[in-house]
C-alpha atoms as a PDB file:
ATOM      1  CA  MET A   1     -32.256  22.974  -2.442  1.00  0.00           C
ATOM      2  CA  SER A   2     -29.514  23.797  -4.928  1.00  0.00           C
ATOM      3  CA  LEU A   3     -26.418  21.732  -5.544  1.00  0.00           C
ATOM      4  CA  THR A   4     -24.199  24.386  -3.940  1.00  0.00           C
ATOM      5  CA  GLU A   5     -26.307  24.136  -0.785  1.00  0.00           C
ATOM      6  CA  LEU A   6     -26.245  20.347  -0.912  1.00  0.00           C
ATOM      7  CA  PHE A   7     -22.451  19.910  -1.054  1.00  0.00           C
ATOM      8  CA  PRO A   8     -21.697  21.213   2.469  1.00  0.00           C
ATOM      9  CA  ALA A   9     -24.512  19.092   3.896  1.00  0.00           C
ATOM     10  CA  VAL A  10     -23.173  15.972   2.177  1.00  0.00           C
ATOM     11  CA  LYS A  11     -19.662  16.744   3.391  1.00  0.00           C
ATOM     12  CA  LYS A  12     -20.911  16.716   7.001  1.00  0.00           C
ATOM     13  CA  LEU A  13     -22.500  13.263   6.677  1.00  0.00           C
ATOM     14  CA  PRO A  14     -20.850  10.256   8.321  1.00  0.00           C
ATOM     15  CA  ARG A  15     -19.050   7.850   6.006  1.00  0.00           C
ATOM     16  CA  ALA A  16     -21.816   5.211   6.140  1.00  0.00           C
ATOM     17  CA  ASP A  17     -24.443   7.767   5.122  1.00  0.00           C
ATOM     18  CA  LYS A  18     -22.254   8.977   2.252  1.00  0.00           C
ATOM     19  CA  LEU A  19     -22.006   5.403   1.008  1.00  0.00           C
ATOM     20  CA  ARG A  20     -25.782   4.984   1.263  1.00  0.00           C
ATOM     21  CA  LEU A  21     -26.216   8.239  -0.657  1.00  0.00           C
ATOM     22  CA  MET A  22     -23.878   6.993  -3.380  1.00  0.00           C
ATOM     23  CA  GLN A  23     -25.795   3.715  -3.587  1.00  0.00           C
ATOM     24  CA  PHE A  24     -29.089   5.584  -3.831  1.00  0.00           C
ATOM     25  CA  LEU A  25     -27.770   7.838  -6.615  1.00  0.00           C
ATOM     26  CA  VAL A  26     -26.299   4.964  -8.622  1.00  0.00           C
ATOM     27  CA  ILE A  27     -29.523   2.955  -8.407  1.00  0.00           C
ATOM     28  CA  ASP A  28     -31.610   6.004  -9.277  1.00  0.00           C
ATOM     29  CA  LEU A  29     -29.453   6.869 -12.295  1.00  0.00           C
ATOM     30  CA  ALA A  30     -29.385   3.252 -13.501  1.00  0.00           C
ATOM     31  CA  GLN A  31     -33.176   3.053 -13.317  1.00  0.00           C
ATOM     32  CA  GLU A  32     -33.523   6.334 -15.219  1.00  0.00           C
ATOM     33  CA  GLU A  33     -31.212   4.995 -17.939  1.00  0.00           C
ATOM     34  CA  GLY A  34     -32.936   1.614 -18.037  1.00  0.00           C
ATOM     35  CA  VAL A  35     -29.779  -0.220 -17.001  1.00  0.00           C
ATOM     36  CA  PRO A  36     -30.620  -3.567 -15.416  1.00  0.00           C
ATOM     37  CA  LEU A  37     -29.251  -3.956 -11.904  1.00  0.00           C
ATOM     38  CA  LEU A  38     -28.079  -7.136 -10.234  1.00  0.00           C
ATOM     39  CA  ALA A  39     -30.817  -8.816  -8.225  1.00  0.00           C
ATOM     40  CA  ALA A  40     -30.045 -10.100  -4.734  1.00  0.00           C
ATOM     41  CA  ASP A  41     -31.949 -13.342  -5.282  1.00  0.00           C
ATOM     42  CA  ALA A  42     -30.504 -14.164  -8.724  1.00  0.00           C
ATOM     43  CA  GLU A  43     -27.554 -16.303  -9.751  1.00  0.00           C
ATOM     44  CA  TYR A  44     -24.939 -14.983 -12.157  1.00  0.00           C
ATOM     45  CA  PRO A  45     -22.255 -17.009 -13.944  1.00  0.00           C
ATOM     46  CA  VAL A  46     -18.683 -16.218 -12.995  1.00  0.00           C
ATOM     47  CA  TRP A  47     -15.819 -17.230 -15.262  1.00  0.00           C
ATOM     48  CA  THR A  48     -12.915 -19.008 -13.642  1.00  0.00           C
ATOM     49  CA  PRO A  49      -9.608 -20.146 -15.122  1.00  0.00           C
ATOM     50  CA  LEU A  50     -10.142 -23.529 -13.460  1.00  0.00           C
ATOM     51  CA  ASN A  51     -10.239 -26.157 -16.213  1.00  0.00           C
ATOM     52  CA  ALA A  52      -9.561 -23.519 -18.896  1.00  0.00           C
ATOM     53  CA  PHE A  53      -7.215 -25.828 -20.743  1.00  0.00           C
ATOM     54  CA  ASP A  54      -7.453 -23.993 -24.084  1.00  0.00           C
ATOM     55  CA  ALA A  55      -6.401 -20.744 -22.453  1.00  0.00           C
ATOM     56  CA  ALA A  56      -3.512 -22.448 -20.671  1.00  0.00           C
ATOM     57  CA  ASP A  57      -2.367 -24.067 -23.923  1.00  0.00           C
ATOM     58  CA  THR A  58      -2.532 -20.727 -25.764  1.00  0.00           C
ATOM     59  CA  LEU A  59      -0.465 -19.062 -23.061  1.00  0.00           C
ATOM     60  CA  LEU A  60       2.080 -21.890 -23.121  1.00  0.00           C
ATOM     61  CA  GLN A  61       2.432 -21.598 -26.907  1.00  0.00           C
ATOM     62  CA  MET A  62       2.918 -17.832 -26.636  1.00  0.00           C
ATOM     63  CA  LEU A  63       5.604 -18.299 -23.977  1.00  0.00           C
ATOM     64  CA  LYS A  64       7.395 -20.892 -26.109  1.00  0.00           C
ATOM     65  CA  THR A  65       7.271 -18.599 -29.137  1.00  0.00           C
ATOM     66  CA  HIS A  66       8.614 -15.703 -27.101  1.00  0.00           C
ATOM     67  CA  ARG A  67      11.415 -17.858 -25.674  1.00  0.00           C
ATOM     68  CA  ASP A  68      12.375 -19.136 -29.150  1.00  0.00           C
ATOM     69  CA  GLU A  69      12.493 -15.575 -30.530  1.00  0.00           C
ATOM     70  CA  ALA A  70      14.726 -14.341 -27.707  1.00  0.00           C
END
């Protein structure tokens, strides 16, 4: 089946099937490229600004500098 034949068929699919098709294509392409995918049973660190005191201090200093220059 050629791509020009595939487009009308994809267009007729329900939304949920289109999303599943997109997921399939992304996973397939990532595997071909050797890109590691997120695993459902793994834990991943997520950064949060909670307790990011250095970042808050840097922002405060920038705001003070900006206010003093104005």
